[in-house]
């Protein structure tokens, strides 16, 4: 039996949402701190393939459990997705999870995802949202979901606090 609490990455959340219709486990809850249209930062525009129109829909959330914040994440979507999935603009939770909602509203299906990770110091805003001391180390995961036509469907940036396991991965040794 494992005694370590592991805060799952997006791929585990998608699986849970598809199986149970809910993205969070009992005791976890998310607070949407911001939602709507914003000018996409360079790394987001590049990931979503935005060229001329840099406006994108974002959803920023802090996920908590009984011990406090376990992750800060922002999902970003291209303008066409935002126009077809209006709940993305509202600061309310989407019960089935954002990706399943987007798939249902757009007819596009997530096919695969790519994750990149690095550690760095938290920004002031991240430290505040995750209840960390200024200058704390955090793990950053950039997550891009691609549809069946290899087009980016969602870009998400997740920030994990120190001393909390972010993910686990088993693999064969053969």
XYZ file of N, CA and C in Angstrom:
522
model
N 0.844 -1.185 0.000
C 0.000 0.000 0.000
C 0.883 1.239 0.000
N 0.551 2.202 -0.811
C 1.351 3.411 -0.935
C 0.909 4.442 0.098
N 1.886 5.055 0.715
C 1.545 6.067 1.702
C 1.708 7.473 1.143
N 2.272 7.570 -0.056
C 2.494 8.889 -0.643
C 1.268 9.341 -1.415
N 0.863 10.555 -1.178
C -0.228 11.143 -1.948
C 0.367 11.655 -3.255
N -0.243 11.319 -4.367
C 0.253 11.740 -5.667
C -0.809 12.586 -6.341
N -0.448 13.773 -6.751
C -1.353 14.670 -7.465
C -1.206 14.385 -8.948
N -2.202 13.820 -9.534
C -2.126 13.312 -10.897
C -1.960 14.410 -11.938
N -1.277 14.026 -13.005
C -1.148 14.903 -14.160
C -2.397 14.784 -15.017
N -2.418 15.555 -16.091
C -3.594 15.630 -16.954
C -4.037 14.270 -17.466
N -3.102 13.396 -17.844
C -3.539 12.133 -18.430
C -4.348 11.294 -17.449
N -4.003 11.337 -16.171
C -4.783 10.603 -15.187
C -6.140 11.268 -14.977
N -6.177 12.592 -15.008
C -7.444 13.307 -14.855
C -8.396 12.996 -16.007
N -7.875 12.921 -17.248
C -8.727 12.606 -18.396
C -9.334 11.218 -18.241
N -8.507 10.250 -17.838
C -8.999 8.893 -17.652
C -10.093 8.828 -16.602
N -9.881 9.545 -15.487
C -10.882 9.573 -14.419
C -12.171 10.206 -14.929
N -12.057 11.285 -15.685
C -13.248 11.969 -16.191
C -14.030 11.068 -17.142
N -13.326 10.340 -18.001
C -14.016 9.458 -18.947
C -14.698 8.298 -18.217
N -14.079 7.786 -17.151
C -14.638 6.644 -16.423
C -15.767 7.039 -15.484
N -15.597 8.144 -14.755
C -16.536 8.482 -13.685
C -17.410 9.685 -13.981
N -17.046 10.477 -14.989
C -17.786 11.705 -15.265
C -17.346 12.858 -14.377
N -16.372 12.609 -13.493
C -15.847 13.656 -12.613
C -14.330 13.657 -12.706
N -13.752 14.849 -12.649
C -12.310 14.953 -12.841
C -11.527 14.865 -11.534
N -12.136 15.211 -10.414
C -11.425 15.231 -9.135
C -11.825 14.070 -8.251
N -10.903 13.662 -7.389
C -11.192 12.596 -6.435
C -11.893 13.200 -5.221
N -12.533 12.375 -4.398
C -13.170 12.904 -3.185
C -12.144 13.663 -2.335
N -12.551 14.816 -1.819
C -11.648 15.634 -1.024
C -10.902 16.688 -1.813
N -10.907 16.581 -3.142
C -10.289 17.600 -3.990
C -11.376 18.520 -4.539
N -11.010 19.773 -4.714
C -11.944 20.706 -5.347
C -11.142 21.807 -6.021
N -11.727 22.369 -7.060
C -11.062 23.432 -7.809
C -11.822 24.736 -7.620
N -11.069 25.817 -7.621
C -11.636 27.154 -7.610
C -11.163 27.833 -8.891
N -12.110 28.225 -9.741
C -11.765 28.933 -10.972
C -11.504 30.383 -10.583
N -10.272 30.831 -10.754
C -9.909 32.182 -10.329
C -10.002 33.190 -11.464
N -10.070 32.709 -12.707
C -10.159 33.614 -13.851
C -10.605 32.816 -15.070
N -11.437 33.415 -15.901
C -11.885 32.784 -17.139
C -12.277 33.871 -18.117
N -12.054 33.624 -19.403
C -12.459 34.579 -20.429
C -11.386 34.765 -21.485
N -11.541 35.826 -22.235
C -10.612 36.137 -23.331
C -9.424 36.920 -22.803
N -8.239 36.561 -23.260
C -7.002 37.290 -22.948
C -6.080 37.238 -24.158
N -5.161 38.181 -24.210
C -4.075 38.117 -25.186
C -3.155 36.984 -24.746
N -2.916 36.016 -25.627
C -2.114 34.851 -25.262
C -0.633 35.216 -25.164
N 0.037 34.780 -24.107
C 1.496 34.948 -24.033
C 2.165 34.209 -25.198
N 3.393 34.577 -25.513
C 4.092 33.999 -26.664
C 4.100 32.477 -26.663
N 4.430 31.857 -25.509
C 4.536 30.390 -25.487
C 3.173 29.725 -25.702
N 2.100 30.376 -25.299
C 0.753 29.846 -25.511
C 0.369 29.995 -26.983
N 0.602 31.170 -27.551
C 0.288 31.400 -28.966
C 1.038 30.412 -29.852
N 2.286 30.159 -29.529
C 3.074 29.208 -30.311
C 2.496 27.800 -30.186
N 2.168 27.380 -28.972
C 1.647 26.030 -28.751
C 0.306 25.824 -29.460
N -0.555 26.859 -29.486
C -1.873 26.738 -30.113
C -1.855 27.076 -31.603
N -0.710 27.535 -32.111
C -0.616 27.885 -33.523
C -1.339 29.171 -33.870
N -1.436 30.095 -32.892
C -2.095 31.382 -33.154
C -1.107 32.292 -33.875
N -1.542 32.878 -34.977
C -0.632 33.728 -35.747
C -1.060 35.185 -35.669
N -2.154 35.535 -36.351
C -2.585 36.933 -36.364
C -3.376 37.293 -35.119
N -4.450 36.541 -34.879
C -5.305 36.818 -33.725
C -4.726 36.102 -32.514
N -4.146 36.878 -31.604
C -3.502 36.303 -30.426
C -4.459 36.178 -29.244
N -5.742 36.565 -29.440
C -6.713 36.402 -28.361
C -7.021 34.926 -28.195
N -7.113 34.498 -26.957
C -7.437 33.099 -26.671
C -8.305 33.060 -25.418
N -8.993 31.948 -25.248
C -9.789 31.742 -24.045
C -8.908 31.038 -23.024
N -8.979 31.517 -21.792
C -8.215 30.878 -20.713
C -9.151 30.505 -19.572
N -8.755 29.499 -18.812
C -9.423 29.095 -17.565
C -8.316 28.813 -16.560
N -8.273 29.615 -15.515
C -7.241 29.484 -14.484
C -7.897 28.946 -13.227
N -7.290 27.896 -12.649
C -7.889 27.251 -11.483
C -6.812 26.869 -10.484
N -7.214 26.883 -9.220
C -6.393 26.353 -8.134
C -7.124 25.125 -7.627
N -6.435 23.987 -7.637
C -7.012 22.754 -7.109
C -6.483 22.548 -5.698
N -7.390 22.233 -4.795
C -7.062 22.101 -3.376
C -7.497 20.748 -2.848
N -6.921 20.372 -1.702
C -7.448 19.280 -0.899
C -7.394 19.727 0.558
N -7.552 18.815 1.491
C -7.615 19.197 2.904
C -6.327 19.861 3.401
N -5.210 19.647 2.704
C -3.942 20.235 3.129
C -3.642 21.573 2.449
N -4.529 22.025 1.548
C -4.311 23.295 0.860
C -4.139 23.100 -0.634
N -3.554 24.096 -1.318
C -3.405 24.035 -2.776
C -2.473 22.900 -3.207
N -2.910 22.147 -4.221
C -2.066 21.087 -4.758
C -1.601 21.377 -6.180
N -2.280 22.278 -6.877
C -1.805 22.696 -8.192
C -2.522 23.971 -8.623
N -1.823 24.726 -9.442
C -2.367 25.900 -10.112
C -2.265 25.590 -11.593
N -3.352 25.718 -12.335
C -3.268 25.426 -13.765
C -4.108 26.414 -14.560
N -3.618 26.673 -15.778
C -4.338 27.520 -16.723
C -4.451 26.778 -18.033
N -5.677 26.586 -18.496
C -5.930 25.987 -19.803
C -6.202 27.114 -20.794
N -5.701 26.928 -22.001
C -5.868 27.911 -23.069
C -6.460 27.237 -24.296
N -7.324 27.976 -25.011
C -7.988 27.453 -26.197
C -8.002 28.529 -27.282
N -7.875 28.083 -28.537
C -7.927 28.989 -29.682
C -9.320 29.614 -29.784
N -9.428 30.752 -30.483
C -10.707 31.465 -30.575
C -11.871 30.609 -31.089
N -11.639 29.737 -32.077
C -12.743 28.933 -32.608
C -13.303 27.993 -31.548
N -12.450 27.472 -30.667
C -12.917 26.606 -29.592
C -13.723 27.434 -28.588
N -13.214 28.607 -28.239
C -13.913 29.474 -27.300
C -15.295 29.875 -27.777
N -15.439 30.069 -29.084
C -16.736 30.459 -29.633
C -17.732 29.306 -29.614
N -17.250 28.071 -29.733
C -18.142 26.905 -29.775
C -18.392 26.294 -28.398
N -17.608 26.699 -27.404
C -17.732 26.134 -26.060
C -17.863 27.265 -25.037
N -19.064 27.874 -24.936
C -19.235 29.087 -24.141
C -19.005 28.929 -22.634
N -19.140 27.727 -22.083
C -18.896 27.554 -20.648
C -17.434 27.839 -20.282
N -16.536 27.777 -21.251
C -15.128 28.077 -20.979
C -14.947 29.506 -20.481
N -15.866 30.379 -20.851
C -15.770 31.797 -20.503
C -16.315 32.105 -19.111
N -16.970 31.127 -18.498
C -17.598 31.351 -17.195
C -16.714 30.821 -16.077
N -16.604 31.541 -14.971
C -15.743 31.094 -13.860
C -16.420 30.055 -12.967
N -17.086 29.102 -13.605
C -17.750 28.018 -12.882
C -17.101 26.707 -13.294
N -17.108 25.743 -12.381
C -16.547 24.434 -12.701
C -17.358 23.766 -13.796
N -16.659 22.997 -14.627
C -17.294 22.181 -15.652
C -17.194 20.749 -15.146
N -18.324 20.186 -14.768
C -18.362 18.927 -14.021
C -17.568 17.803 -14.680
N -17.745 17.625 -15.991
C -17.102 16.506 -16.680
C -15.637 16.774 -17.000
N -15.163 17.953 -16.693
C -13.798 18.329 -17.037
C -13.788 19.114 -18.330
N -12.813 19.971 -18.442
C -12.748 20.897 -19.571
C -12.594 20.186 -20.901
N -11.689 19.206 -20.980
C -11.442 18.562 -22.271
C -12.670 17.812 -22.778
N -13.339 17.052 -21.928
C -14.542 16.343 -22.378
C -15.610 17.327 -22.846
N -15.755 18.428 -22.123
C -16.714 19.452 -22.530
C -16.349 20.005 -23.914
N -15.074 20.339 -24.107
C -14.626 20.888 -25.399
C -14.848 19.871 -26.512
N -14.548 18.606 -26.253
C -14.783 17.575 -27.274
C -16.256 17.518 -27.649
N -17.130 17.532 -26.648
C -18.569 17.456 -26.905
C -19.084 18.662 -27.674
N -18.562 19.841 -27.390
C -19.066 21.066 -28.021
C -18.484 21.301 -29.411
N -17.264 20.813 -29.654
C -16.605 21.101 -30.933
C -16.636 19.937 -31.910
N -16.882 18.725 -31.414
C -16.803 17.558 -32.276
C -15.383 17.090 -32.517
N -14.412 17.808 -31.995
C -13.004 17.404 -32.110
C -12.675 16.494 -30.931
N -11.861 15.494 -31.159
C -11.504 14.563 -30.099
C -10.014 14.615 -29.828
N -9.677 14.652 -28.536
C -8.277 14.580 -28.161
C -7.714 13.224 -28.536
N -6.556 13.208 -29.188
C -5.951 11.964 -29.655
C -4.705 11.612 -28.842
N -3.850 12.590 -28.630
C -2.643 12.369 -27.846
C -2.207 13.698 -27.252
N -1.292 13.618 -26.322
C -0.803 14.833 -25.668
C 0.706 14.752 -25.516
N 1.306 15.907 -25.379
C 2.738 16.005 -25.120
C 2.939 16.877 -23.894
N 3.805 16.430 -22.999
C 4.127 17.176 -21.780
C 5.611 17.526 -21.777
N 5.898 18.732 -21.327
C 7.274 19.179 -21.076
C 7.312 19.704 -19.657
N 8.397 19.445 -18.949
C 8.490 19.833 -17.548
C 9.816 20.521 -17.257
N 9.739 21.441 -16.320
C 10.963 22.048 -15.792
C 10.666 22.587 -14.393
N 11.734 22.780 -13.643
C 11.607 23.390 -12.319
C 12.134 24.818 -12.412
N 11.538 25.707 -11.636
C 11.989 27.097 -11.570
C 11.423 27.721 -10.308
N 11.781 28.970 -10.064
C 11.195 29.691 -8.941
C 9.776 30.121 -9.301
N 8.901 30.091 -8.314
C 7.528 30.549 -8.516
C 7.512 32.047 -8.772
N 6.613 32.473 -9.640
C 6.380 33.902 -9.794
C 5.654 34.379 -8.535
N 5.544 35.669 -8.352
C 4.829 36.202 -7.195
C 3.385 35.739 -7.150
N 2.730 35.740 -8.307
C 1.333 35.319 -8.390
C 1.184 33.829 -8.074
N 2.093 33.006 -8.613
C 2.047 31.570 -8.327
C 2.267 31.310 -6.840
N 3.253 31.988 -6.253
C 3.532 31.800 -4.823
C 2.310 32.155 -3.981
N 1.649 33.234 -4.344
C 0.452 33.648 -3.602
C -0.664 32.605 -3.728
N -0.942 32.161 -4.960
C -2.029 31.199 -5.184
C -1.751 29.847 -4.544
N -0.479 29.449 -4.485
C -0.121 28.153 -3.910
C 0.291 28.256 -2.442
N 0.155 29.466 -1.873
C 0.491 29.714 -0.459
C 1.929 29.328 -0.150
N 2.850 29.812 -1.003
C 4.277 29.524 -0.867
C 5.044 30.783 -0.497
N 6.210 30.588 0.075
C 7.117 31.708 0.324
C 7.673 32.190 -1.011
N 7.943 33.476 -1.107
C 8.539 34.036 -2.320
C 9.825 33.283 -2.636
N 10.048 33.003 -3.916
C 11.269 32.319 -4.338
C 11.225 30.808 -4.204
N 10.088 30.240 -3.804
C 9.973 28.778 -3.689
C 10.124 28.119 -5.051
N 10.669 26.923 -5.041
C 10.774 26.141 -6.272
C 9.411 25.536 -6.605
N 9.113 25.457 -7.888
C 7.886 24.815 -8.363
C 8.228 23.964 -9.583
N 7.372 22.996 -9.860
C 7.481 22.194 -11.073
C 6.451 22.734 -12.059
N 6.886 23.024 -13.275
C 6.006 23.533 -14.326
C 5.828 22.440 -15.368
N 4.580 22.163 -15.729
C 4.288 21.209 -16.795
C 3.528 21.944 -17.881
N 4.065 21.928 -19.100
C 3.360 22.430 -20.278
C 2.777 21.219 -20.980
N 1.464 21.239 -21.175
C 0.702 20.091 -21.662
C -0.085 20.537 -22.892
N 0.133 19.871 -24.023
C -0.598 20.187 -25.249
C -1.375 18.951 -25.676
N -2.695 19.114 -25.849
C -3.559 18.050 -26.358
C -3.753 18.295 -27.848
N -3.532 17.239 -28.638
C -3.722 17.313 -30.082
C -4.928 16.475 -30.471
N -5.663 16.948 -31.493
C -6.837 16.210 -31.948
C -6.432 15.168 -32.985
N -7.423 14.508 -33.560
C -7.171 13.424 -34.514
C -6.490 13.912 -35.795
N -6.561 15.218 -36.076
C -5.900 15.798 -37.255
C -4.553 16.445 -36.885
N -4.037 16.119 -35.687
C -2.757 16.668 -35.194
C -2.784 18.179 -34.998
N -3.974 18.730 -34.761
C -4.096 20.158 -34.466
C -4.180 20.338 -32.955
N -3.515 21.365 -32.412
C -3.615 21.585 -30.966
C -5.040 21.954 -30.565
N -5.544 21.271 -29.549
C -6.900 21.499 -29.063
C -6.876 22.288 -27.757
N -5.881 22.017 -26.913
C -5.757 22.686 -25.617
C -4.279 22.798 -25.260
N -3.907 23.938 -24.691
C -2.596 24.095 -24.069
C -2.855 24.378 -22.591
N -2.171 23.651 -21.729
C -2.327 23.881 -20.300
C -0.957 24.023 -19.661
N -0.878 24.944 -18.718
C 0.330 25.122 -17.917
C -0.054 24.857 -16.471
N 0.577 23.845 -15.875
C 0.295 23.485 -14.488
C 1.526 23.786 -13.640
N 1.274 24.317 -12.461
C 2.340 24.654 -11.515
C 2.105 23.850 -10.241
N 3.105 23.048 -9.889
C 3.015 22.174 -8.718
C 3.948 22.688 -7.627
N 3.474 22.755 -6.382
C 4.310 23.243 -5.281
C 5.355 22.196 -4.874
N 6.377 22.628 -4.140
C 7.387 21.680 -3.671
C 6.823 20.772 -2.581
N 7.480 19.654 -2.397
C 7.150 18.705 -1.326
C 5.778 18.067 -1.488
N 5.234 18.104 -2.699
C 3.984 17.416 -3.025
C 4.286 16.616 -4.295
N 4.069 15.316 -4.276
C 4.332 14.501 -5.457
C 3.356 14.887 -6.554
N 3.880 15.140 -7.757
C 3.050 15.592 -8.868
C 2.530 14.445 -9.723
N 3.293 13.386 -9.862
C 2.862 12.261 -10.691
C 3.728 11.061 -10.386
N 3.234 9.904 -10.822
C 4.030 8.694 -10.761
C 3.849 7.946 -12.055
N 4.842 7.154 -12.427
C 4.771 6.411 -13.669
C 5.433 5.056 -13.471
N 4.690 4.010 -13.753
C 5.254 2.675 -13.716
C 5.663 2.272 -15.114
N 6.654 1.394 -15.220
C 7.105 0.935 -16.533
C 7.826 -0.394 -16.375
N 7.775 -1.223 -17.437
C 8.457 -2.516 -17.379
C 9.968 -2.327 -17.465
N 10.703 -3.238 -16.882
C 12.162 -3.158 -16.896
C 12.765 -4.014 -17.999
N 11.943 -4.560 -18.869
C 12.467 -5.401 -19.946
C 12.757 -4.589 -21.167
